[in-house]
Amino acid sequence: MTTFAVVQEAQGFLAANPDIELIELFILDANGVPRGKLLHREELLALYQSGRPLPSTMLGLSIQGEDVEDTGLVWEVGDIDCRAYPLPGSLVRLPWRQIPTAAVQVSMHPSEGLPATPADPRQLLVRVIEQLEAEGYHPVMACELEFYLLDQKRDAQGRPQPALDADGSRPRQTQVYGLRELEQIEPFLKDLYAACKAQGIPARTAISEYAPGQVEITLEHGPALAAMDQAVRYKRLVKGVAHAHGMQACFMAKPFADIAGTGMHMHVSLADGQGENLFASEDPAGTPLLRQAVGGMLASLLDSLLLFCPNANSYRRFQANSYAPLAPTWGVDNRTVSLRVPGGPANTRHIEHRICGADANPYLAAAAILAGIHRGIREALDPGAPVEGNGYAQATEHLPTQWSAAIQALEHSEWAREAFGEAFLKVYLAIKRAEYRQFMGEVGEQDWRWYLSNA
């Protein structure tokens, strides 16, 4: 059951932040785009006391922010008001804003938010977690998000280009794991880590990734819902801090055809009621429960691929020898497979899900991962032997490289209907079908690729 924040939280925040003038209220839509309203300080307490009505259409929009009539959230319900309430711990300052501004995340109320509640991605994740917890499994997750730091100005041909380094030069080399590359973006990292600390987001290791201007920062693991809340707010924060530094943070899955794509690696394990890792094992391949979890994720991979890879551009990332996934495979300490069991001490044993592009909605991706795990446990699925060596060379079947195939797979999946519910699927599939039609018939590929960079 979703827990909402109490009014004392808002009262304490206002007392501690007397300069705050505006509050950015937001909810995350199906595409992972934060949408909402800008409130004045005087409106905050009412939000905590009685919620805020939001139009039903807010959760039935395409990536362009246009109504999708087939969602059932537009004309047939009269664009009805649906009441949303603030989430605990989400009221934080936005340090990059010129006017003193805070942000607060809201979610649809289970009953007062109808008919939009089933379309709320966070509510879907809540339901999937509750089903696991009812059987004694408490999911623990962490998120690694890659992104490009781009110049706000395009090059002479109108194409995106890496942002300038601190010394005024423009990155041209890959230099993966390069320390100089991190040093050159130190002003950005300084402000980013400070903002993360202020917002309670556990940002940890930063690395220079496998392309000029590409960065990855890891977030610490924790209860699955809290971890995805942090991932959502972190992504918003990265974009805001980058903008303040004259840059654009791009989370597209494949912004450049000839260099590395951008992923969102999800780390997952299950704990018991006392917080002990149920995947913990001296065996590098983990416990039988871990292998059942892998089996379930592999069995449901195609059916849920649209939640991991939601856009046309997402499928350009699937290339051999690119450190991106290519096939429904798993392995132990092997980065050439889709599902990796990292090495390390027995108590840290977990699964790294490497399929998502950075354009995926963290709530929906996590819901699909956990629903797959639940399936594997219930059906005691065997994933087969782990891949050893080069998984790209050994792949006998491949992930689809066409967006339409993923849309059709989700549309025809009985497992997805049971796992996610008919109401959610109606909205999500309507949005994706509308975007696909526009992609195929109305929008040039270049335009489509670059307005997605803002998603």
C-alpha positions as a printed NumPy array, in Angstrom:
array([[  0.   ,   0.   ,   0.   ],
       [  1.373,   3.415,  -0.954],
       [  2.364,   5.546,   2.042],
       [  1.929,   9.283,   1.639],
       [  3.704,  12.072,   3.498],
       [  2.253,  13.78 ,   6.571],
       [  1.728,  17.537,   6.82 ],
       [  4.364,  17.869,   9.553],
       [  7.002,  17.115,   6.913],
       [  5.945,  20.149,   4.879],
       [  5.709,  22.349,   7.979],
       [  9.233,  21.403,   9.01 ],
       [ 10.576,  22.026,   5.512],
       [  9.011,  25.474,   5.25 ],
       [ 10.363,  26.438,   8.667],
       [ 13.866,  25.292,   7.727],
       [ 13.732,  26.924,   4.284],
       [ 12.122,  30.355,   4.714],
       [ 13.501,  31.587,   1.376],
       [ 11.697,  29.005,  -0.759],
       [  9.175,  30.752,  -3.016],
       [  8.044,  28.055,  -5.449],
       [  7.434,  24.308,  -5.317],
       [  7.665,  22.118,  -8.404],
       [  5.031,  19.394,  -8.024],
       [  5.695,  16.438, -10.325],
       [  4.511,  12.952, -11.15 ],
       [  6.35 ,  10.58 , -13.474],
       [  4.475,   9.52 , -16.598],
       [  4.804,   6.287, -18.584],
       [  7.776,   7.602, -20.563],
       [  9.609,   8.66 , -17.415],
       [  8.918,  12.348, -18.077],
       [  8.208,  14.398, -14.934],
       [  4.99 ,  16.383, -15.424],
       [  3.183,  18.653, -13.019],
       [  2.693,  22.215, -11.845],
       [  4.605,  25.052, -10.23 ],
       [  3.014,  25.963,  -6.896],
       [  3.549,  28.947,  -4.668],
       [  4.82 ,  28.449,  -1.134],
       [  1.362,  29.196,   0.295],
       [ -0.131,  26.199,  -1.572],
       [  2.16 ,  23.546,  -0.116],
       [  0.363,  22.705,   3.134],
       [ -2.942,  22.132,   1.338],
       [ -1.215,  19.584,  -0.893],
       [ -0.142,  17.593,   2.173],
       [ -3.502,  17.94 ,   3.908],
       [ -5.866,  17.008,   1.082],
       [ -3.814,  16.19 ,  -2.008],
       [ -3.916,  17.95 ,  -5.351],
       [ -6.274,  17.273,  -8.268],
       [ -4.44 ,  16.531, -11.504],
       [ -6.078,  15.925, -14.89 ],
       [ -6.423,  12.29 , -15.88 ],
       [ -4.72 ,  13.082, -19.179],
       [ -1.444,  13.808, -17.378],
       [ -0.77 ,  10.052, -17.277],
       [ -1.987,   9.429, -20.822],
       [  0.472,  11.562, -22.783],
       [  2.883,  10.668, -25.556],
       [  6.574,  11.545, -25.415],
       [  5.648,  14.797, -27.182],
       [  3.211,  15.694, -24.405],
       [  0.128,  15.126, -26.542],
       [ -3.095,  13.403, -25.487],
       [ -3.417,   9.762, -26.534],
       [ -7.165,   9.237, -26.823],
       [ -6.986,   5.426, -26.856],
       [ -5.705,   5.413, -23.263],
       [ -9.254,   6.019, -22.046],
       [ -8.023,   8.953, -19.96 ],
       [ -9.129,  11.754, -22.277],
       [-12.632,  12.387, -23.66 ],
       [-14.499,   9.358, -22.374],
       [-13.816,  10.373, -18.768],
       [-14.041,  14.108, -19.434],
       [-10.386,  14.679, -18.476],
       [-11.515,  14.181, -14.898],
       [ -9.514,  15.422, -11.916],
       [ -7.606,  12.637, -10.142],
       [ -6.182,  13.299,  -6.711],
       [ -2.478,  12.826,  -6.043],
       [ -0.637,  13.045,  -2.728],
       [  3.019,  13.788,  -1.853],
       [  5.534,  11.039,  -1.203],
       [  7.552,  10.931,   2.029],
       [ 11.023,  12.424,   1.787],
       [ 10.493,  13.846,  -1.692],
       [ 10.282,  17.521,  -0.691],
       [ 13.755,  18.867,  -1.5  ],
       [ 15.473,  22.   ,  -2.751],
       [ 16.433,  22.422,  -6.418],
       [ 19.805,  24.137,  -6.025],
       [ 20.223,  25.047,  -9.69 ],
       [ 17.074,  27.205,  -9.94 ],
       [ 17.444,  31.001,  -9.98 ],
       [ 14.261,  31.546,  -7.959],
       [ 14.486,  29.627,  -4.646],
       [ 12.529,  26.509,  -5.582],
       [ 11.806,  23.104,  -4.098],
       [ 10.369,  19.97 ,  -5.672],
       [  7.892,  17.443,  -4.34 ],
       [  6.974,  14.165,  -5.99 ],
       [  3.388,  12.961,  -5.92 ],
       [  1.668,   9.708,  -6.763],
       [ -1.97 ,   8.912,  -7.517],
       [ -4.104,   7.852,  -4.569],
       [ -5.288,   4.226,  -4.934],
       [ -8.983,   5.238,  -4.893],
       [ -9.132,   9.038,  -5.127],
       [ -6.79 ,   8.961,  -8.115],
       [ -9.03 ,   6.807, -10.296],
       [ -9.209,   6.314, -13.241],
       [ -5.562,   7.436, -13.596],
       [ -4.152,   5.349, -10.736],
       [ -3.493,   2.177, -12.805],
       [ -1.479,   4.311, -15.252],
       [  0.816,   5.627, -12.497],
       [  4.154,   3.789, -13.016],
       [  5.04 ,   3.999,  -9.33 ],
       [  1.753,   2.389,  -8.357],
       [  2.532,  -0.542, -10.668],
       [  5.862,  -1.088,  -8.922],
       [  4.145,  -0.889,  -5.522],
       [  1.726,  -3.663,  -6.522],
       [  4.496,  -5.946,  -7.824],
       [  6.547,  -5.446,  -4.642],
       [  3.523,  -6.187,  -2.45 ],
       [  3.008,  -9.499,  -4.25 ],
       [  6.606, -10.535,  -3.557],
       [  6.512,  -9.374,   0.052],
       [  3.326, -11.361,   0.654],
       [  5.417, -14.487,   0.048],
       [  8.307, -13.354,   2.252],
       [ 10.559, -11.865,  -0.441],
       [ 11.76 ,  -8.278,   0.043],
       [ 13.408,  -6.926,  -3.127],
       [ 16.604,  -4.901,  -2.849],
       [ 17.742,  -2.884,  -5.869],
       [ 20.264,  -0.327,  -7.082],
       [ 20.56 ,   1.644, -10.297],
       [ 23.522,   2.581, -12.484],
       [ 22.662,   5.303, -14.984],
       [ 24.918,   6.284, -17.863],
       [ 24.505,   9.613, -19.625],
       [ 26.224,  11.932, -22.082],
       [ 27.189,  15.491, -21.224],
       [ 26.49 ,  17.43 , -24.417],
       [ 27.049,  21.016, -25.432],
       [ 23.847,  23.036, -25.567],
       [ 25.127,  24.308, -28.918],
       [ 25.173,  21.995, -31.936],
       [ 28.171,  21.614, -34.223],
       [ 28.499,  23.254, -37.664],
       [ 26.294,  20.542, -39.194],
       [ 23.614,  20.955, -36.513],
       [ 24.539,  17.732, -34.744],
       [ 24.959,  17.211, -30.991],
       [ 28.507,  17.273, -29.673],
       [ 30.227,  16.566, -26.35 ],
       [ 30.363,  19.487, -23.927],
       [ 33.617,  21.378, -23.543],
       [ 36.006,  20.254, -20.818],
       [ 37.12 ,  22.628, -18.086],
       [ 40.276,  23.443, -20.08 ],
       [ 38.225,  24.552, -23.082],
       [ 38.935,  21.491, -25.237],
       [ 36.27 ,  19.173, -26.603],
       [ 36.47 ,  15.435, -25.786],
       [ 37.232,  13.38 , -28.896],
       [ 38.601,  10.131, -27.498],
       [ 36.897,   7.309, -25.643],
       [ 39.313,   7.092, -22.701],
       [ 37.152,   4.695, -20.712],
       [ 37.974,   4.822, -16.967],
       [ 40.073,   7.934, -17.633],
       [ 40.756,   9.965, -14.502],
       [ 41.664,  13.111, -16.421],
       [ 38.223,  12.989, -18.024],
       [ 36.606,  13.092, -14.583],
       [ 38.909,  15.876, -13.491],
       [ 37.849,  17.936, -16.495],
       [ 34.182,  17.799, -15.432],
       [ 34.994,  18.431, -11.773],
       [ 32.898,  21.644, -11.529],
       [ 29.838,  19.684, -12.689],
       [ 30.599,  16.7  , -10.431],
       [ 31.164,  18.995,  -7.439],
       [ 27.736,  20.541,  -7.782],
       [ 26.108,  17.218,  -8.636],
       [ 27.444,  15.429,  -5.556],
       [ 26.524,  18.42 ,  -3.366],
       [ 22.98 ,  18.387,  -4.742],
       [ 22.728,  14.624,  -4.246],
       [ 23.833,  15.002,  -0.639],
       [ 21.313,  17.782,  -0.052],
       [ 18.521,  15.632,  -1.508],
       [ 19.533,  12.434,   0.302],
       [ 20.437,  10.601,  -2.904],
       [ 23.266,   8.069,  -2.309],
       [ 25.409,   8.849,  -5.372],
       [ 28.65 ,   6.896,  -5.227],
       [ 31.284,   5.867,  -7.795],
       [ 31.766,   7.943, -10.95 ],
       [ 33.574,   6.669, -14.036],
       [ 34.363,   7.956, -17.486],
       [ 32.422,   5.613, -19.758],
       [ 33.094,   4.131, -23.194],
       [ 32.657,   7.278, -25.297],
       [ 33.724,  10.943, -25.3  ],
       [ 31.576,  12.86 , -22.842],
       [ 29.889,   9.754, -21.422],
       [ 29.678,   9.344, -17.63 ],
       [ 28.282,   6.782, -15.211],
       [ 27.529,   7.307, -11.53 ],
       [ 26.261,   4.48 ,  -9.342],
       [ 23.572,   4.729,  -6.691],
       [ 23.684,   2.673,  -3.506],
       [ 21.371,  -0.306,  -3.06 ],
       [ 18.334,  -0.314,  -0.807],
       [ 14.661,  -1.363,  -0.693],
       [ 13.435,  -1.521,  -4.28 ],
       [ 10.821,   1.223,  -4.106],
       [ 13.111,   3.684,  -2.342],
       [ 15.937,   2.86 ,  -4.771],
       [ 13.743,   3.645,  -7.785],
       [ 12.478,   6.843,  -6.158],
       [ 16.104,   7.89 ,  -5.828],
       [ 16.863,   6.975,  -9.448],
       [ 13.948,   9.091, -10.689],
       [ 14.988,  12.136,  -8.64 ],
       [ 18.66 ,  11.647,  -9.493],
       [ 17.926,  11.751, -13.218],
       [ 16.012,  15.011, -12.766],
       [ 18.855,  16.38 , -10.684],
       [ 21.551,  15.464, -13.253],
       [ 19.651,  17.319, -15.96 ],
       [ 19.175,  20.376, -13.785],
       [ 22.807,  20.63 , -12.67 ],
       [ 24.021,  20.044, -16.236],
       [ 21.773,  22.836, -17.487],
       [ 23.16 ,  25.189, -14.846],
       [ 26.641,  24.434, -16.236],
       [ 25.622,  25.189, -19.813],
       [ 25.353,  21.512, -20.776],
       [ 22.65 ,  19.013, -21.69 ],
       [ 22.523,  15.66 , -19.906],
       [ 21.328,  13.133, -22.481],
       [ 19.843,   9.797, -21.409],
       [ 19.033,   8.469, -24.877],
       [ 19.772,   4.799, -25.388],
       [ 21.777,   5.38 , -28.594],
       [ 22.4  ,   9.076, -29.265],
       [ 25.323,   8.415, -31.636],
       [ 25.337,   5.666, -34.228],
       [ 29.072,   5.012, -34.199],
       [ 29.903,   5.056, -30.47 ],
       [ 28.597,   3.478, -27.269],
       [ 24.962,   3.44 , -26.295],
       [ 23.713,   4.449, -22.878],
       [ 22.341,   1.913, -20.419],
       [ 20.627,   1.692, -17.073],
       [ 21.959,  -1.351, -15.231],
       [ 19.668,  -2.602, -12.484],
       [ 21.075,  -4.604,  -9.584],
       [ 18.636,  -6.821,  -7.724],
       [ 18.484,  -9.353,  -4.908],
       [ 15.87 , -10.642,  -2.486],
       [ 16.055, -10.399,   1.294],
       [ 14.097, -12.192,   4.006],
       [ 12.111, -10.438,   6.719],
       [ 15.277,  -9.819,   8.732],
       [ 17.111,  -8.258,   5.791],
       [ 19.356, -11.249,   5.066],
       [ 20.262, -11.763,   1.412],
       [ 18.473, -14.86 ,   0.09 ],
       [ 20.855, -14.993,  -2.88 ],
       [ 23.939, -15.132,  -0.625],
       [ 26.174, -18.105,  -1.416],
       [ 29.824, -19.071,  -1.577],
       [ 28.938, -20.496,  -4.993],
       [ 29.633, -17.671,  -7.51 ],
       [ 26.454, -18.7  ,  -9.359],
       [ 24.378, -18.068,  -6.249],
       [ 21.623, -20.038,  -4.57 ],
       [ 18.917, -22.114,  -6.284],
       [ 16.584, -19.182,  -5.586],
       [ 18.871, -16.852,  -7.532],
       [ 18.905, -19.229, -10.479],
       [ 15.106, -19.453, -10.413],
       [ 15.021, -15.646, -10.469],
       [ 17.297, -15.639, -13.521],
       [ 15.099, -18.26 , -15.156],
       [ 12.021, -16.115, -14.627],
       [ 13.652, -12.997, -16.016],
       [ 14.794, -14.87 , -19.114],
       [ 11.362, -16.458, -19.623],
       [  9.615, -13.086, -19.46 ],
       [ 12.271, -11.031, -21.233],
       [ 10.614, -10.712, -24.623],
       [  7.178, -10.048, -23.126],
       [  8.512,  -7.175, -21.011],
       [ 11.142,  -5.816, -23.409],
       [  9.043,  -2.74 , -24.229],
       [  9.315,  -1.614, -20.61 ],
       [ 13.103,  -1.954, -20.722],
       [ 13.473,  -0.444, -24.191],
       [ 10.517,   1.887, -24.755],
       [ 11.509,   3.855, -27.854],
       [ 12.556,   3.337, -31.463],
       [ 16.053,   4.5  , -30.605],
       [ 16.329,   1.941, -27.787],
       [ 16.871,  -0.945, -30.191],
       [ 19.887,   0.592, -31.932],
       [ 21.822,  -0.104, -28.732],
       [ 21.718,  -3.899, -29.252],
       [ 25.028,  -4.515, -31.018],
       [ 27.693,  -7.194, -30.647],
       [ 30.927,  -6.343, -28.831],
       [ 29.426,  -3.122, -27.489],
       [ 28.986,  -4.047, -23.794],
       [ 25.252,  -3.779, -24.471],
       [ 23.159,  -6.952, -24.432],
       [ 22.476,  -8.94 , -27.554],
       [ 20.767, -12.174, -26.484],
       [ 18.659, -13.675, -23.641],
       [ 21.698, -15.039, -21.789],
       [ 23.123, -15.105, -18.288],
       [ 26.561, -15.65 , -16.814],
       [ 28.777, -15.29 , -13.773],
       [ 31.015, -12.203, -13.692],
       [ 30.581, -11.858, -17.46 ],
       [ 29.747,  -8.537, -19.167],
       [ 28.919, -10.113, -22.528],
       [ 25.529, -11.413, -21.3  ],
       [ 22.204,  -9.761, -20.481],
       [ 21.928, -11.012, -16.888],
       [ 25.189, -10.996, -14.963],
       [ 25.897, -12.369, -11.5  ],
       [ 28.778, -10.163, -10.298],
       [ 31.643, -11.556,  -8.258],
       [ 32.363, -10.513,  -4.692],
       [ 31.775, -11.767,  -1.136],
       [ 28.995, -14.302,  -0.613],
       [ 26.734, -11.857,   1.212],
       [ 26.734,  -9.455,  -1.777],
       [ 25.523, -12.018,  -4.326],
       [ 22.951, -10.474,  -6.675],
       [ 21.913, -10.152, -10.336],
       [ 22.862,  -7.282, -12.624],
       [ 20.18 ,  -6.727, -15.254],
       [ 21.967,  -5.089, -18.222],
       [ 19.136,  -4.808, -20.759],
       [ 17.546,  -1.419, -20.022],
       [ 18.478,   1.659, -21.948],
       [ 18.902,   4.853, -19.956],
       [ 15.65 ,   6.014, -21.551],
       [ 13.604,   3.44 , -19.588],
       [ 11.25 ,   4.496, -16.815],
       [ 12.921,   3.153, -13.631],
       [  9.584,   2.238, -12.026],
       [  8.361,   0.246, -15.02 ],
       [ 11.72 ,  -1.449, -15.573],
       [ 11.913,  -2.475, -11.916],
       [  8.324,  -3.745, -11.985],
       [  9.067,  -5.924, -15.01 ],
       [ 12.277,  -7.279, -13.471],
       [ 10.593,  -8.165, -10.18 ],
       [  7.54 ,  -9.664, -11.875],
       [  9.902, -11.854, -13.905],
       [ 11.704, -12.915, -10.741],
       [  8.391, -13.771,  -9.095],
       [  7.461, -15.9  , -12.091],
       [ 10.74 , -17.776, -11.911],
       [ 10.253, -18.576,  -8.229],
       [  6.635, -19.632,  -8.588],
       [  7.373, -21.886, -11.547],
       [ 10.825, -23.018, -10.299],
       [ 12.33 , -22.134, -13.688],
       [ 15.793, -23.378, -14.621],
       [ 17.879, -20.837, -16.58 ],
       [ 20.239, -23.493, -17.935],
       [ 24.011, -23.336, -17.731],
       [ 25.615, -19.9  , -17.463],
       [ 27.517, -18.633, -20.487],
       [ 31.29 , -18.741, -20.152],
       [ 33.576, -16.637, -22.303],
       [ 32.345, -14.48 , -25.17 ],
       [ 28.554, -14.398, -24.958],
       [ 28.291, -12.453, -28.2  ],
       [ 29.981, -15.238, -30.15 ],
       [ 27.852, -17.949, -28.518],
       [ 24.43 , -16.329, -28.958],
       [ 21.979, -18.606, -30.765],
       [ 19.015, -16.229, -30.533],
       [ 18.972, -12.464, -30.344],
       [ 16.882,  -9.746, -28.773],
       [ 14.567,  -8.021, -31.26 ],
       [ 16.029,  -4.976, -32.948],
       [ 12.652,  -3.599, -34.013],
       [ 10.431,  -1.521, -31.786],
       [  7.286,  -2.994, -33.369],
       [  8.257,  -6.524, -32.3  ],
       [  8.44 ,  -5.475, -28.657],
       [  5.08 ,  -3.684, -28.863],
       [  3.455,  -6.808, -30.31 ],
       [  5.097,  -9.093, -27.739],
       [  3.709,  -7.087, -24.825],
       [  0.312,  -6.75 , -26.49 ],
       [ -0.093, -10.519, -26.889],
       [  1.42 , -11.586, -23.549],
       [ -0.949, -13.329, -21.16 ],
       [  1.786, -13.298, -18.521],
       [  2.035,  -9.485, -18.764],
       [ -1.733,  -9.13 , -18.369],
       [ -1.581, -11.114, -15.169],
       [  1.576,  -9.412, -13.884],
       [  0.766,  -5.781, -14.766],
       [ -3.005,  -5.71 , -15.114],
       [ -5.27 ,  -4.939, -18.049],
       [ -5.798,  -1.299, -17.024],
       [ -2.093,  -0.462, -17.058],
       [ -1.481,  -2.277, -20.336],
       [ -4.363,  -0.459, -22.041],
       [ -2.775,   2.914, -21.274],
       [  0.847,   1.959, -21.907],
       [  0.21 ,   0.153, -25.187],
       [ -2.022,   2.961, -26.44 ],
       [  0.803,   5.434, -25.83 ],
       [  3.415,   3.263, -27.529],
       [  1.199,   2.508, -30.523],
       [  0.502,   6.225, -30.984],
       [  4.209,   7.041, -30.823],
       [  5.015,   4.242, -33.251],
       [  2.462,   5.501, -35.774],
       [  3.907,   8.981, -35.543],
       [  7.437,   7.668, -35.876],
       [  6.534,   5.737, -39.002],
       [  4.435,   8.381, -40.69 ],
       [  4.848,  11.926, -39.477],
       [  8.212,  12.647, -37.863],
       [ 11.641,  12.558, -39.467],
       [ 14.096,  10.232, -37.776],
       [ 16.491,  12.981, -36.75 ],
       [ 13.746,  15.029, -35.101],
       [ 12.445,  11.948, -33.293],
       [ 15.863,  11.024, -31.984],
       [ 16.572,  14.429, -30.539],
       [ 13.336,  15.289, -28.861],
       [ 13.65 ,  11.916, -27.138],
       [ 16.892,  13.176, -25.611],
       [ 14.753,  15.301, -23.296],
       [ 12.779,  12.333, -22.002]])
